[in-house]
GROMACS .gro file of C-alpha atoms in nm:
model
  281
    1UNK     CA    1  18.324  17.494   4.877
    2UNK     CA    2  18.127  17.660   5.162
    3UNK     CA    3  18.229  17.454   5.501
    4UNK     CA    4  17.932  17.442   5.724
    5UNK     CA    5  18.016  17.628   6.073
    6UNK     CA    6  17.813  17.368   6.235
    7UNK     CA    7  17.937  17.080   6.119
    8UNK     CA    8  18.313  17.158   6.218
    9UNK     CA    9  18.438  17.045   6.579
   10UNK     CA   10  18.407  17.335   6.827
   11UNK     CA   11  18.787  17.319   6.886
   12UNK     CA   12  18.904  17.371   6.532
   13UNK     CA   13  18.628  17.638   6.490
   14UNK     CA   14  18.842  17.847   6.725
   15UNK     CA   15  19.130  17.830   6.569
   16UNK     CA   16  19.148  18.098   6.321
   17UNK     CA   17  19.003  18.377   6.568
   18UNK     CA   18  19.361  18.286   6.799
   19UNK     CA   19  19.565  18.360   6.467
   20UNK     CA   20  19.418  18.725   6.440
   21UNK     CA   21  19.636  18.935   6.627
   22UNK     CA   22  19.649  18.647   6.954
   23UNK     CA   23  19.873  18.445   7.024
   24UNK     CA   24  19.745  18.063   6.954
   25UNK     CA   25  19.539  17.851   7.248
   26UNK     CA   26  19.468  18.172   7.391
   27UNK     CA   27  19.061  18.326   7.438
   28UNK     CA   28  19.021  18.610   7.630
   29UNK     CA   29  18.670  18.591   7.894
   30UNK     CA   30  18.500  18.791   7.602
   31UNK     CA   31  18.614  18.530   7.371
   32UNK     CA   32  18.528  18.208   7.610
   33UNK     CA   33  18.189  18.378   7.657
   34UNK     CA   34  18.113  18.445   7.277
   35UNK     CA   35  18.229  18.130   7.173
   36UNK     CA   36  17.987  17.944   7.470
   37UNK     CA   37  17.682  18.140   7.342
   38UNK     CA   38  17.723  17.947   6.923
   39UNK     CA   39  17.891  17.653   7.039
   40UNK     CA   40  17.678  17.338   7.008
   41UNK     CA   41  17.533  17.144   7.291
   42UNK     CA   42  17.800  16.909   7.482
   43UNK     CA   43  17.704  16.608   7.362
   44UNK     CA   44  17.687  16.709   6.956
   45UNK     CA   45  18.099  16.845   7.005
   46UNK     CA   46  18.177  16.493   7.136
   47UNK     CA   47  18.024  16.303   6.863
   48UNK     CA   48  18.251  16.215   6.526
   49UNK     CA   49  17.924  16.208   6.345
   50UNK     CA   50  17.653  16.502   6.418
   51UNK     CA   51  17.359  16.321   6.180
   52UNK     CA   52  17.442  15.957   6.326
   53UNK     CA   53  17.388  16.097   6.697
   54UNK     CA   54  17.109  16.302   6.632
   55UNK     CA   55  16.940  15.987   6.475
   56UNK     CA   56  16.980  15.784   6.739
   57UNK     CA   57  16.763  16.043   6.985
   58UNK     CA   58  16.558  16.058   6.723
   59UNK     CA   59  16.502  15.668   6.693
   60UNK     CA   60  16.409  15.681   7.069
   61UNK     CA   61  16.178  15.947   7.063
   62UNK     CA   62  15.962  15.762   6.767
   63UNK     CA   63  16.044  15.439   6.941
   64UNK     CA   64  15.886  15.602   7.304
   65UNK     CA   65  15.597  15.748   7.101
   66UNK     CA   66  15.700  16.116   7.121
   67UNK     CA   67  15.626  16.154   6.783
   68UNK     CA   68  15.378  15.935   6.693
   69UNK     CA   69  15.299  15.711   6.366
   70UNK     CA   70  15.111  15.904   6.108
   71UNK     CA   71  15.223  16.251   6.274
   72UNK     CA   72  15.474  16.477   6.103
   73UNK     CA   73  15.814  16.511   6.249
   74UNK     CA   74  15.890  16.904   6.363
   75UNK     CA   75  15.985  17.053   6.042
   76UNK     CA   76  16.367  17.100   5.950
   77UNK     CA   77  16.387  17.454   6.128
   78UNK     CA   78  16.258  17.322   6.441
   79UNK     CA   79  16.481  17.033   6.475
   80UNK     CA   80  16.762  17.253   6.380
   81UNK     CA   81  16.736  17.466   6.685
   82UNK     CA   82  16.659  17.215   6.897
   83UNK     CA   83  17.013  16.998   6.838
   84UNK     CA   84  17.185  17.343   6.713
   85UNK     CA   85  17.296  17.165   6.397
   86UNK     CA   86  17.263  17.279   6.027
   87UNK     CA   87  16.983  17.184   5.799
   88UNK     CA   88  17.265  16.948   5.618
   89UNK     CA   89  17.320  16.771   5.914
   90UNK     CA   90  16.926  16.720   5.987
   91UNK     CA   91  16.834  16.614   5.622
   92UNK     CA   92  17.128  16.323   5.697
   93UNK     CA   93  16.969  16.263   6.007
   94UNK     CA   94  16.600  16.202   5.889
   95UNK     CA   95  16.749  16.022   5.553
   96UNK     CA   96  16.888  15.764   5.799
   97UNK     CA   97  16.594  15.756   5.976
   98UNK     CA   98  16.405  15.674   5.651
   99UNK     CA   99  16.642  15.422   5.568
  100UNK     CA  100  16.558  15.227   5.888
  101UNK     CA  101  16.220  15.252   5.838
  102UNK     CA  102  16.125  15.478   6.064
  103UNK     CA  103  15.980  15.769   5.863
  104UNK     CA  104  15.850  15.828   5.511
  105UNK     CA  105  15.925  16.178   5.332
  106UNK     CA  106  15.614  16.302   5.130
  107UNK     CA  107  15.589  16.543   4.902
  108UNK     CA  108  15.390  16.845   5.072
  109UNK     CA  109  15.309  16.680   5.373
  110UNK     CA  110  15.656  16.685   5.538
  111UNK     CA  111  15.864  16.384   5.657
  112UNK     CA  112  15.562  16.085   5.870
  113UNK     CA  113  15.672  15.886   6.124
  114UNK     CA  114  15.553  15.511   6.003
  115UNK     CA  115  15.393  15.243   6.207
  116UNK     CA  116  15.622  15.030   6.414
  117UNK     CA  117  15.512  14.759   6.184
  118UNK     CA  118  15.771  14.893   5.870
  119UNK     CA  119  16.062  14.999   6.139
  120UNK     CA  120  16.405  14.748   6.028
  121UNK     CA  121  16.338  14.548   6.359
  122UNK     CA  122  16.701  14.377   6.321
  123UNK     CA  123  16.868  14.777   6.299
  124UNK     CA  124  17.049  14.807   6.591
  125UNK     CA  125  16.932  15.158   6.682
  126UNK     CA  126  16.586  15.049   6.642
  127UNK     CA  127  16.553  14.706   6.835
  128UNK     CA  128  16.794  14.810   7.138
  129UNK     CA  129  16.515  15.144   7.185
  130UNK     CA  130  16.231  14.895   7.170
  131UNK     CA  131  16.341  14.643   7.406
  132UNK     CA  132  16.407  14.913   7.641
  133UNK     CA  133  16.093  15.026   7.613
  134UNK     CA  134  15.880  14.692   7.610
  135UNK     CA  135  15.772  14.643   7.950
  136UNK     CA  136  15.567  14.316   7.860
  137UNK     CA  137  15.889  14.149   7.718
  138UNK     CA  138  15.710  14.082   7.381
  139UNK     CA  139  15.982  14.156   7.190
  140UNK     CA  140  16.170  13.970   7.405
  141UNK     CA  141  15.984  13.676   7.337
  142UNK     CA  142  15.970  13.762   6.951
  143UNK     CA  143  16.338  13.774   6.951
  144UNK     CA  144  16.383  13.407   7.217
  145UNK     CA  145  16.103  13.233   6.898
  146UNK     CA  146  16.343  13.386   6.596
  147UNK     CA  147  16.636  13.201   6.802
  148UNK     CA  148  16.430  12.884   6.860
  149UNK     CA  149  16.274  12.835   6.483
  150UNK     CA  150  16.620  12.874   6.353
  151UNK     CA  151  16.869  12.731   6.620
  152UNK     CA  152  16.657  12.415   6.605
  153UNK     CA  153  16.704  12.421   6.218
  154UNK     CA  154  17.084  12.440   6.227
  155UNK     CA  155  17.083  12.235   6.513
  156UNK     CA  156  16.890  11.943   6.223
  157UNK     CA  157  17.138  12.032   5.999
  158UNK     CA  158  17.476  12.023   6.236
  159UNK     CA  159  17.373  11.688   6.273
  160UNK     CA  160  17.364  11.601   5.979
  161UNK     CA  161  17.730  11.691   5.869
  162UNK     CA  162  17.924  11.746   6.185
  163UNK     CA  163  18.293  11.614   6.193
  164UNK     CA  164  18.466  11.465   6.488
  165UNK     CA  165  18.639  11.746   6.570
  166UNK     CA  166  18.381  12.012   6.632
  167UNK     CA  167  18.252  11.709   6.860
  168UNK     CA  168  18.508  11.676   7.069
  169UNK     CA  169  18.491  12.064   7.060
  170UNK     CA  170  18.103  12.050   7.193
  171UNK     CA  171  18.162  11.761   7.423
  172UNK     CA  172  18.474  11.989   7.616
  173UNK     CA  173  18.234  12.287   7.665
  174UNK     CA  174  17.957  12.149   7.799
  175UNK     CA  175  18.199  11.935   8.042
  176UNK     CA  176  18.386  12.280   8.081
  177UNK     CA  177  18.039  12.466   8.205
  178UNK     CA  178  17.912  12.211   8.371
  179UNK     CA  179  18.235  12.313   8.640
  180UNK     CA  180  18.104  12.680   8.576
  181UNK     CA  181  17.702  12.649   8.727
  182UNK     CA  182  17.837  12.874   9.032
  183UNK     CA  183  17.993  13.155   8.795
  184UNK     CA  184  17.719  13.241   8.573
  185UNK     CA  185  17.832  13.486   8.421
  186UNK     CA  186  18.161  13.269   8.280
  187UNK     CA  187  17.879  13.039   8.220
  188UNK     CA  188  17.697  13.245   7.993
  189UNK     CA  189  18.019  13.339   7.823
  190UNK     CA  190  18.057  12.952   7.728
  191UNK     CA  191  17.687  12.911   7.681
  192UNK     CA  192  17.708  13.154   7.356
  193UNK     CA  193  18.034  12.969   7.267
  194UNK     CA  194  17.849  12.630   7.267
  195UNK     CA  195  17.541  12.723   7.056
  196UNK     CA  196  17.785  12.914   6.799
  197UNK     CA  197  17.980  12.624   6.741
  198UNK     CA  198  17.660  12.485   6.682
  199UNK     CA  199  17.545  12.718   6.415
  200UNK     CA  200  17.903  12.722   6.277
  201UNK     CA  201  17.842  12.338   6.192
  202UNK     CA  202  17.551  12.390   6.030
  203UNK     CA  203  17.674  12.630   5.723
  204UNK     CA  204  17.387  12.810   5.734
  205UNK     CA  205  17.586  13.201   5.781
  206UNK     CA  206  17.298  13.421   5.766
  207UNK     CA  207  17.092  13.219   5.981
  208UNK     CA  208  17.415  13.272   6.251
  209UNK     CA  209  17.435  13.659   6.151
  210UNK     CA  210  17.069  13.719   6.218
  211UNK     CA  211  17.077  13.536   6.560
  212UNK     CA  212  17.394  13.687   6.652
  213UNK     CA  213  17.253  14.020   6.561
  214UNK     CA  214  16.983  13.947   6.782
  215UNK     CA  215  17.230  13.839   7.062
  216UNK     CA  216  17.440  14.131   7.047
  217UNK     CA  217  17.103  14.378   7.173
  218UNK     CA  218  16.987  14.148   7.444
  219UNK     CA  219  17.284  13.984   7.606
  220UNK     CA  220  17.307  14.313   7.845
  221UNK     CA  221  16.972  14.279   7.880
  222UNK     CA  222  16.849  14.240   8.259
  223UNK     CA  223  16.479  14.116   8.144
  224UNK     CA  224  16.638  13.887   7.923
  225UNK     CA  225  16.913  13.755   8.167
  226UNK     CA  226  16.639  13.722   8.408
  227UNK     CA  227  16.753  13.503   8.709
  228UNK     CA  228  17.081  13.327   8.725
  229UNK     CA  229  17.091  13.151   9.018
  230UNK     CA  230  17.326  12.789   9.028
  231UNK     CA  231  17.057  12.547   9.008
  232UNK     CA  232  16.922  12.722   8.668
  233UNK     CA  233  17.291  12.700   8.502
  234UNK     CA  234  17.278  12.348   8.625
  235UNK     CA  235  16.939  12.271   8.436
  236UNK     CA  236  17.051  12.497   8.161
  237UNK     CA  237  17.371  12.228   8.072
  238UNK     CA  238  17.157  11.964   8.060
  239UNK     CA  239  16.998  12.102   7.836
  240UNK     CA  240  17.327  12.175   7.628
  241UNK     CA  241  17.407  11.793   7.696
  242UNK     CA  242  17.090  11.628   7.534
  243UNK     CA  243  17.130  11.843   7.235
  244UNK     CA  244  17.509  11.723   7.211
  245UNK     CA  245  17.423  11.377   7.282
  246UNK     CA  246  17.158  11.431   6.992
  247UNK     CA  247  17.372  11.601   6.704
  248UNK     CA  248  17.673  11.281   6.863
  249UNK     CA  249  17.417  11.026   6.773
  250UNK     CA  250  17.369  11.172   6.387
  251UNK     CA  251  16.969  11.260   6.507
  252UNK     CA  252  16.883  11.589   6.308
  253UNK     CA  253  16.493  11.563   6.424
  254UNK     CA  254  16.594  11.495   6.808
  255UNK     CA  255  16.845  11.752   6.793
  256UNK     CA  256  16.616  12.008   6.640
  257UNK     CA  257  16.411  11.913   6.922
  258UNK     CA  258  16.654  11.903   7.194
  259UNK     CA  259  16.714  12.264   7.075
  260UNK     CA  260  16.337  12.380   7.050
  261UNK     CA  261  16.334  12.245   7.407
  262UNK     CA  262  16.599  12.409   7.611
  263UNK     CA  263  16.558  12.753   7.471
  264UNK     CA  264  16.189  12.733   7.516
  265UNK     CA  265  16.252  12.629   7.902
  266UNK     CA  266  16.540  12.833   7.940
  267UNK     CA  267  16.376  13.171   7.811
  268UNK     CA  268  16.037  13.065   8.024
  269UNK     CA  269  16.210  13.037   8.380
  270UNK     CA  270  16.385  13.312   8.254
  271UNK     CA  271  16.151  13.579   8.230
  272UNK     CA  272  15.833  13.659   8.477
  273UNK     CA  273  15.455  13.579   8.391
  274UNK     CA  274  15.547  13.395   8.030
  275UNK     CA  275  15.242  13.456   7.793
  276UNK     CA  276  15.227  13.060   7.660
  277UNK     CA  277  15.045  13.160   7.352
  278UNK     CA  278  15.344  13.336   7.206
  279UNK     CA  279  15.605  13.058   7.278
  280UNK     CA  280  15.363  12.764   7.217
  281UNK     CA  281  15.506  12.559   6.898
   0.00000   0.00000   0.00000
């Protein structure tokens, strides 16, 4: 088997040169300089996995529109020199990229990046590149209506079947936050804690996974945290408390809409200039 040079960690690739006639860990300035001249950029030696990293740049190039739907991608030599990888690691690279929906290989016309339409919008790689690059908060907004539609369905069904215990459980946390409105980011800690228990009730798993997903790429998100002052954690909880009081009373449609409500508000005061027409019901 034929090991690709470029695929092997810069420190074990100067191993064997120290055994000829050196004594091991030691390069001479001949050596250091040689070895500088093949060895791959900084960032490629610290990665575990060449192709993953090199996707990932590539993601946000087609995500910024450096290479543009319906355009070729530069061809395998190209992007060989420019990460100073192998053509192994590059063909792993764009295969991923495929696999997220971000390019389509044709036969004799090279490897097209696709509209943003077929990109795998719930791929982490992909959605964390586009909110960063969504000034208008759209997907923002697209990701705050997912959470509504089906929050406010497992919110329907948590009241339907929830047992005494995960009420007690809901009733503690929204007493516990409302002592929290001054410490918002403990707060928003027990916020997510409050709505999981919530979705846990309900059953429904992939519903959770897809909003937790979801979660996971905007929680760190300054346009999605938006403000945070006391007064909106305080009008935040009582939010939380109607849709307690809601899924308390056995009410699956005023839960659902206790639900629809407070994310709706939340997410408007939230962000700046709200466009109503994409949060409208």
């Amino acid at each position: 088997m034929t090991l690709d040079v470029n695929t092997v960690p810069y420190t074990l690739r100067i191993g064997p040169r120290a055994r000829h006639g050196r004594p091991e860990g030691k390069m001479t300035a001949s050596s250091h300089l040689s070895a500088a001249a093949v060895a791959p950029p900084a960032w490629a030696r610290r990665s575990t996995n060449l192709a993953k990293a090199i996707t990932a740049e590539l993601v946000e190039r087609i995500v910024r529109g450096v290479h543009q739907p319906g355009t070729p991608l530069p061809p395998e030599p190209a992007l060989c020199e420019t990460f100073a990888v192998s053509r192994t690691v590059v063909r792993e690279a764009v295969k991923i990229l495929q696999e997220k929906g971000l390019v389509q290989v044709r036969q004799g016309t090279g490897t097209i990046v696709t509209a943003p339409s077929e990109w795998d919008m719930l791929d982490e790689l992909v959605l964390g590149a586009t909110i960063a690059e969504d000034e208008s908060l759209a997907i923002l907004d697209d990701v705050v209506v997912t959470r509504r539609v089906l929050e406010s369905d497992m919110a329907n069904v948590a009241a339907r079947q929830v047992d005494e215990e995960t009420l007690d459980r809901l009733r503690a946390q929204v007493d516990r936050m409302d002592e929290l409105v001054g410490d918002h980011v403990t707060y928003e800690e027990h916020d997510r804690e409050f709505h999981d228990t919530i979705m846990r009730a309900s059953g429904n798993r992939v519903a959770r996974a897809v909003v937790r997903s979801l979660q996971s790429q905007v929680i760190r998100t300054a346009a999605y945290l938006g403000r945070t002052e006391r007064a909106l954690c305080v009008a935040s909880n009582a939010g939380h408390r109607r849709i307690y009081e809601r899924i308390a009373a056995h009410d699956p449609a005023g839960a659902a809409e206790a639900m629809f409500t407070h994310i709706t508000d939340a997410w408007l005061v939230r962000r700046s200039g709200p466009e109503p027409s994409r949060l409208q019901r």
